[in-house]
Coordinates of C-alpha atoms in Angstrom, one line a residue:
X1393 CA 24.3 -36.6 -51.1
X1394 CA 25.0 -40.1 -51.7
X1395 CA 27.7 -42.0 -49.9
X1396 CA 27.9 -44.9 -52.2
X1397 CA 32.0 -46.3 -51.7
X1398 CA 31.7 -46.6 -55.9
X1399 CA 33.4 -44.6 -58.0
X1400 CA 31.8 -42.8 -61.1
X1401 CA 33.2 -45.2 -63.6
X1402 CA 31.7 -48.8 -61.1
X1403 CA 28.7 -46.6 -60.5
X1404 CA 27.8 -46.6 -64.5
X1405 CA 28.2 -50.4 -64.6
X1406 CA 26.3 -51.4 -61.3
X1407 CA 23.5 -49.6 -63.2
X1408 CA 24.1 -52.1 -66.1
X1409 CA 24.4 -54.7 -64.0
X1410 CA 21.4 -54.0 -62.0
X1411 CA 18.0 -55.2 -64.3
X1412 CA 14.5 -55.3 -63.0
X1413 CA 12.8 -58.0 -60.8
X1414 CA 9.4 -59.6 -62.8
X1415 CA 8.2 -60.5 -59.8
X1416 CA 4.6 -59.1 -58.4
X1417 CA 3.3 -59.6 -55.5
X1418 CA -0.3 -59.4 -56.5
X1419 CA 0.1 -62.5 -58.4
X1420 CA 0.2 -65.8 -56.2
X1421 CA 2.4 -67.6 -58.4
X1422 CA 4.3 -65.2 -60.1
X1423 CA 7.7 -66.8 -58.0
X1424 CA 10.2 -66.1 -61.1
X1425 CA 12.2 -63.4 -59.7
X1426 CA 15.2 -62.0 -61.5
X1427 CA 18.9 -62.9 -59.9
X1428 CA 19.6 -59.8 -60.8
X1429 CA 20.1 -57.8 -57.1
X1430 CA 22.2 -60.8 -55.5
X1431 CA 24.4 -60.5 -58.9
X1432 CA 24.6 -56.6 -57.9
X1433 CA 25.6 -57.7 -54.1
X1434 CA 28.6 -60.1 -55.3
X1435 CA 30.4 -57.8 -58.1
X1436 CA 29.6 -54.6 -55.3
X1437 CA 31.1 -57.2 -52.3
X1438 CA 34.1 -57.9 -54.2
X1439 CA 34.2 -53.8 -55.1
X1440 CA 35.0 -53.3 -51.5
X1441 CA 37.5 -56.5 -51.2
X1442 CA 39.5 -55.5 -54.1
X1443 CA 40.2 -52.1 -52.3
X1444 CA 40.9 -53.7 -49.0
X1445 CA 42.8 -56.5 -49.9
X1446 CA 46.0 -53.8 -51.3
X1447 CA 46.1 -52.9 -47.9
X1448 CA 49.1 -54.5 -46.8
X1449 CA 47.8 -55.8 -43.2
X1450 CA 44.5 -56.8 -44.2
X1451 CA 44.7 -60.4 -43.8
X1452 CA 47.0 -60.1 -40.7
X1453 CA 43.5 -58.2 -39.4
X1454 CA 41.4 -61.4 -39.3
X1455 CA 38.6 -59.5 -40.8
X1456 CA 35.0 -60.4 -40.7
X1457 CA 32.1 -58.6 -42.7
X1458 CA 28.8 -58.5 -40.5
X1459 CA 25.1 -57.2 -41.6
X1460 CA 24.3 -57.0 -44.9
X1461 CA 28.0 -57.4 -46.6
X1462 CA 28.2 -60.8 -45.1
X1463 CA 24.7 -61.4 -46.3
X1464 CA 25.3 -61.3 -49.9
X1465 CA 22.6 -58.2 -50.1
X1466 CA 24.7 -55.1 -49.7
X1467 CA 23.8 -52.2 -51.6
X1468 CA 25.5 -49.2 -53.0
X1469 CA 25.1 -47.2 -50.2
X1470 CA 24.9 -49.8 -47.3
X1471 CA 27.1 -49.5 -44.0
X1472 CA 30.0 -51.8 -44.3
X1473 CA 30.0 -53.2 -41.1
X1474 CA 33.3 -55.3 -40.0
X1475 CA 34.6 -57.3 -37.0
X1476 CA 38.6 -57.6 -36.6
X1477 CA 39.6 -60.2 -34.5
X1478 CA 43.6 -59.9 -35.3
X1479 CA 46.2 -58.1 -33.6
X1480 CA 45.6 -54.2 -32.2
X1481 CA 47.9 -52.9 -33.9
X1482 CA 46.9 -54.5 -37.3
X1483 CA 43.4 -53.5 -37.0
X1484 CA 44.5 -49.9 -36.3
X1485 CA 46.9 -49.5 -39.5
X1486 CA 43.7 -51.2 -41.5
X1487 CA 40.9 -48.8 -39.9
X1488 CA 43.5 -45.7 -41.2
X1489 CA 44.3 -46.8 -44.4
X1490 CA 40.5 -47.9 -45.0
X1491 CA 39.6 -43.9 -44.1
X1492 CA 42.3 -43.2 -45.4
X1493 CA 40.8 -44.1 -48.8
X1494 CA 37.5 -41.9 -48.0
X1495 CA 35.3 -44.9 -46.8
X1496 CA 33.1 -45.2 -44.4
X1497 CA 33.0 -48.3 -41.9
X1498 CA 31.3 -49.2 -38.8
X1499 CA 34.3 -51.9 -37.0
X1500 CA 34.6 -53.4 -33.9
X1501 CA 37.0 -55.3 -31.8
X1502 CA 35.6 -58.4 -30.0
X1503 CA 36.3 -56.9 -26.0
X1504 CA 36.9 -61.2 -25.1
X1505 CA 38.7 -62.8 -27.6
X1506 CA 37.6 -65.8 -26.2
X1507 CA 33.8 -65.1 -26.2
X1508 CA 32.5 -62.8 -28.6
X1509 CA 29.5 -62.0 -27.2
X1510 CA 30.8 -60.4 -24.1
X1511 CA 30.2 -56.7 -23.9
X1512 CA 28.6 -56.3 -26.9
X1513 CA 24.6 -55.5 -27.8
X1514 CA 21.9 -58.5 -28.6
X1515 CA 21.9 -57.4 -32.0
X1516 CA 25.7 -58.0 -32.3
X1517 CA 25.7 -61.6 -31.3
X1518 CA 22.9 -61.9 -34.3
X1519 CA 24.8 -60.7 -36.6
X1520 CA 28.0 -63.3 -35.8
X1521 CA 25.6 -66.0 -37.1
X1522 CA 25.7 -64.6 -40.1
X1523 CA 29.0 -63.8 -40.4
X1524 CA 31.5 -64.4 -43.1
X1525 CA 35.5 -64.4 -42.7
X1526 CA 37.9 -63.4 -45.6
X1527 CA 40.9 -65.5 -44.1
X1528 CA 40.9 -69.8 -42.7
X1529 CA 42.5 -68.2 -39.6
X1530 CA 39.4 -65.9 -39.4
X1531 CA 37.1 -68.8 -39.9
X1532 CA 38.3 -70.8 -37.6
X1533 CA 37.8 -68.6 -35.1
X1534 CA 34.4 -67.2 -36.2
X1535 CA 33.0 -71.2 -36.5
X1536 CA 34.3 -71.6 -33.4
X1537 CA 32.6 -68.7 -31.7
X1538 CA 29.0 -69.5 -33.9
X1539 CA 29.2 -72.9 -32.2
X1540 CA 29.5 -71.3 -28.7
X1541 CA 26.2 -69.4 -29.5
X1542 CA 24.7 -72.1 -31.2
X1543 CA 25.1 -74.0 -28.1
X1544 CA 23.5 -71.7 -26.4
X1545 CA 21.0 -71.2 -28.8
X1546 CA 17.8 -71.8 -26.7
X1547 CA 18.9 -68.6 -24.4
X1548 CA 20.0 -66.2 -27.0
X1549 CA 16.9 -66.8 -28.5
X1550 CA 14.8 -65.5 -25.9
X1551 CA 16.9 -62.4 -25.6
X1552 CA 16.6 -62.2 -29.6
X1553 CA 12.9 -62.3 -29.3
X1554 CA 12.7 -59.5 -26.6
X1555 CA 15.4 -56.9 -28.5
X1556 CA 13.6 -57.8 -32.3
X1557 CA 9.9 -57.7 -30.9
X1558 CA 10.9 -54.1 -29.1
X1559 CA 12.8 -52.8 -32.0
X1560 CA 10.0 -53.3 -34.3
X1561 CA 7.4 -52.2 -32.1
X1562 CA 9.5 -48.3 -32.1
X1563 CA 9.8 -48.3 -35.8
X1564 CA 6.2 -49.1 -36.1
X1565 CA 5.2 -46.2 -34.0
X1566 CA 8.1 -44.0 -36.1
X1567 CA 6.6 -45.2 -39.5
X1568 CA 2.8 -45.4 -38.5
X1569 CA 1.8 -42.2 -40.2
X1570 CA 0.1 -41.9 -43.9
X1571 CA 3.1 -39.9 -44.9
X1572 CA 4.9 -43.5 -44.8
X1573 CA 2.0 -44.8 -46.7
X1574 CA 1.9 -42.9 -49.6
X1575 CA 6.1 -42.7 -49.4
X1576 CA 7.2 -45.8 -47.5
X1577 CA 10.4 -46.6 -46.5
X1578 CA 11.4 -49.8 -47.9
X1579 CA 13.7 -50.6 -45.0
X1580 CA 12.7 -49.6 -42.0
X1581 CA 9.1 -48.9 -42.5
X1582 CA 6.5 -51.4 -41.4
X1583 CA 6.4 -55.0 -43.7
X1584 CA 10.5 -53.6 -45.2
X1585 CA 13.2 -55.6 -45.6
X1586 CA 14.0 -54.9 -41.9
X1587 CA 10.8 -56.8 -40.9
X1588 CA 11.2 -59.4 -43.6
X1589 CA 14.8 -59.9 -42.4
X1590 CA 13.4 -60.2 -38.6
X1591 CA 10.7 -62.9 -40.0
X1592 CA 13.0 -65.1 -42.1
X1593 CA 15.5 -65.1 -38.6
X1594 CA 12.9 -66.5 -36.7
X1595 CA 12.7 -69.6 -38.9
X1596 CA 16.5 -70.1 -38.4
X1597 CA 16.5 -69.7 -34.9
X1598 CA 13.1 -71.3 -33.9
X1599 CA 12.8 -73.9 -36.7
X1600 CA 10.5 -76.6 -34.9
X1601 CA 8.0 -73.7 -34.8
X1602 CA 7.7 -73.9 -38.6
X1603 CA 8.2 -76.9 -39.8
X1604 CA 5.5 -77.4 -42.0
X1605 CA 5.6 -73.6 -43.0
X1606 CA 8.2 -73.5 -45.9
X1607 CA 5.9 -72.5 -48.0
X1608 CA 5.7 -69.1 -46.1
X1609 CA 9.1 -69.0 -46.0
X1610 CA 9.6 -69.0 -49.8
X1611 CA 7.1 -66.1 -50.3
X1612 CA 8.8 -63.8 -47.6
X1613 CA 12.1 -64.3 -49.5
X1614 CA 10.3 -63.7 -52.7
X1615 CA 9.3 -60.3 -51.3
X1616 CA 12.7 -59.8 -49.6
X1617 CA 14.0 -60.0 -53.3
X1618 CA 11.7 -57.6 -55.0
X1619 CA 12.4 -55.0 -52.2
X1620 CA 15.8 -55.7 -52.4
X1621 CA 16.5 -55.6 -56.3
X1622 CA 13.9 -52.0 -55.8
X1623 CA 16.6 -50.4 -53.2
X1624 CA 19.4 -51.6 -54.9
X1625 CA 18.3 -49.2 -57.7
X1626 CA 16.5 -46.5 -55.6
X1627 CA 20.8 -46.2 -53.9
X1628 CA 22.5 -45.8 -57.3
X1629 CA 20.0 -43.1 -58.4
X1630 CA 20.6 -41.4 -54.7
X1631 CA 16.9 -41.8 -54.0
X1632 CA 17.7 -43.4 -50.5
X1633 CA 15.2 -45.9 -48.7
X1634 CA 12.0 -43.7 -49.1
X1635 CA 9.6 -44.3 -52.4
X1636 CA 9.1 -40.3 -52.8
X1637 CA 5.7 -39.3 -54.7
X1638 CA 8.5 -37.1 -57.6
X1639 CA 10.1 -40.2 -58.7
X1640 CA 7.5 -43.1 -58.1
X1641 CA 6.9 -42.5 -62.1
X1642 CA 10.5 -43.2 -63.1
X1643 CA 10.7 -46.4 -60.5
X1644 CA 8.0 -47.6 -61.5
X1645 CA 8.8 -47.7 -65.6
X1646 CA 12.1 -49.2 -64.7
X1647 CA 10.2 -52.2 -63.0
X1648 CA 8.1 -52.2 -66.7
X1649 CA 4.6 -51.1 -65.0
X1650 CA 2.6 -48.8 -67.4
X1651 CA 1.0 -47.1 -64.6
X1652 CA 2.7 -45.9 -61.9
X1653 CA -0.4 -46.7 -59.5
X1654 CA -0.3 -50.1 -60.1
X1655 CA 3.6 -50.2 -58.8
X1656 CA 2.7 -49.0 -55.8
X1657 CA -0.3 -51.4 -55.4
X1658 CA 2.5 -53.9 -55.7
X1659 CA 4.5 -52.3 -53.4
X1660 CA 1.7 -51.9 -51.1
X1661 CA 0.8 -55.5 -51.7
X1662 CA 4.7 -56.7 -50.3
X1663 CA 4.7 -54.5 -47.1
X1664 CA 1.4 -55.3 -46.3

């Protein structure tokens, strides 16, 4: 079963919403790509704030959205993933009402309100960088504390190396199989938006590395995109991250191809 947070009645018009990239990889210079998925992210971001914000200590929470919500690419059935740095007693009357209303959401507490990065994983201090707060208080606090790291940038990013290059060396052994070929996952499966999300980080935190490169920097986002506007569609028809062999057909006349063989050349093409 899905776990999409939309209701039946958003879920019909994030399909309208949603329309098909033009982009192929197989063609150098075929760069116009459709706005289409970051459109989805915005109306299905503001979907989730316009249920949160009628909670009545919300703001008093200081809340933060982290991963993909903060990104501008969530999807219908990402995690919603949220740091609270307000009061403990706020947070706690938020968390309940937010399950309250049958959703699902990954939160966390900073454990030093004055560093953020204290107690928590690699991965989490990552994902401050990227963080966006829904209050000023909130981004005060969160600009102060992506300065701190920032300062610091030149040992986080060592750490960040270690964690990203282990991480991806695990789900390359996971997803090394032919099964995964002819049915990849889109996300976590070698060349997916996880490792285009890796790549594209690297150029933020080691940018006198690539100086010259912006050119490779453009095509990874293009890719990003395509695989983004495909799984955006794959989570409102409840076909999760996996292109399965039953409905590669149907996914593939949605993105205009005639011949479902040549989608997954395309699709082959991106992760490769």
């Amino acid at each position: 079963m899905a776990r999409t947070f939309l209701n039946d009645e958003e879920l019909e018009k994030a399909k309208q919403l949603l329309k098909p990239t033009k982009f192929r990889a197989t063609k150098a210079k075929s760069y116009k790509r459709s706005p289409s998925a970051n459109t989805l992210s915005l109306w299905l971001g503001d979907r989730l704030l316009d249920r949160f914000t009628k909670i009545p200590e919300w703001e008093e929470s200081l809340p933060i959205a982290l991963g993909s919500w903060a990104r501008f690419e969530i999807c219908p059935n990402s995690d919603i993933d949220l740091l609270f740095a307000g009061p403990e007693q706020k947070v706690k009357k938020v968390v309940k009402a937010i399950n309250d209303l049958g959703l699902k959401v990954r939160h966390r507490v900073p454990e030093n309100f004055e560093d953020w990065t204290k107690g928590v994983e690699d991965y989490d201090v990552m994902a401050l960088l990227h963080a966006r707060s829904f209050t000023a208080e909130g981004h005060e606090k969160l600009h102060h504390q992506q300065q701190l790291i920032r300062s610091q940038i030149k040992n986080w990013r060592k750490k960040w190396l270690k964690v990203m290059a282990k991480e991806r060396s695990e789900r390359a052994t996971r997803y090394d199989s032919i099964s995964n070929y002819l049915e990849p996952n889109i996300k976590y499966g070698k060349g997916g938006l996880r490792d285009l999300q890796q790549a594209l980080f690297l150029f933020e935190i080691f940018p006198e590395k690539f100086v010259d490169r912006i050119d490779v920097k453009i095509n990874l986002n293009h890719h990003k995109s395509f695989l983004l506007n495909l799984r955006q569609h794959m989570h409102l028809y409840e076909l999760g991250e996996v292109i399965v062999g039953p409905e590669q057909q149907s996914i593939s006349q949605w993105l205009g191809f005639t011949l479902t063989k040549d989608f997954m050349k395309e699709v082959q093409w991106t992760l490769s």
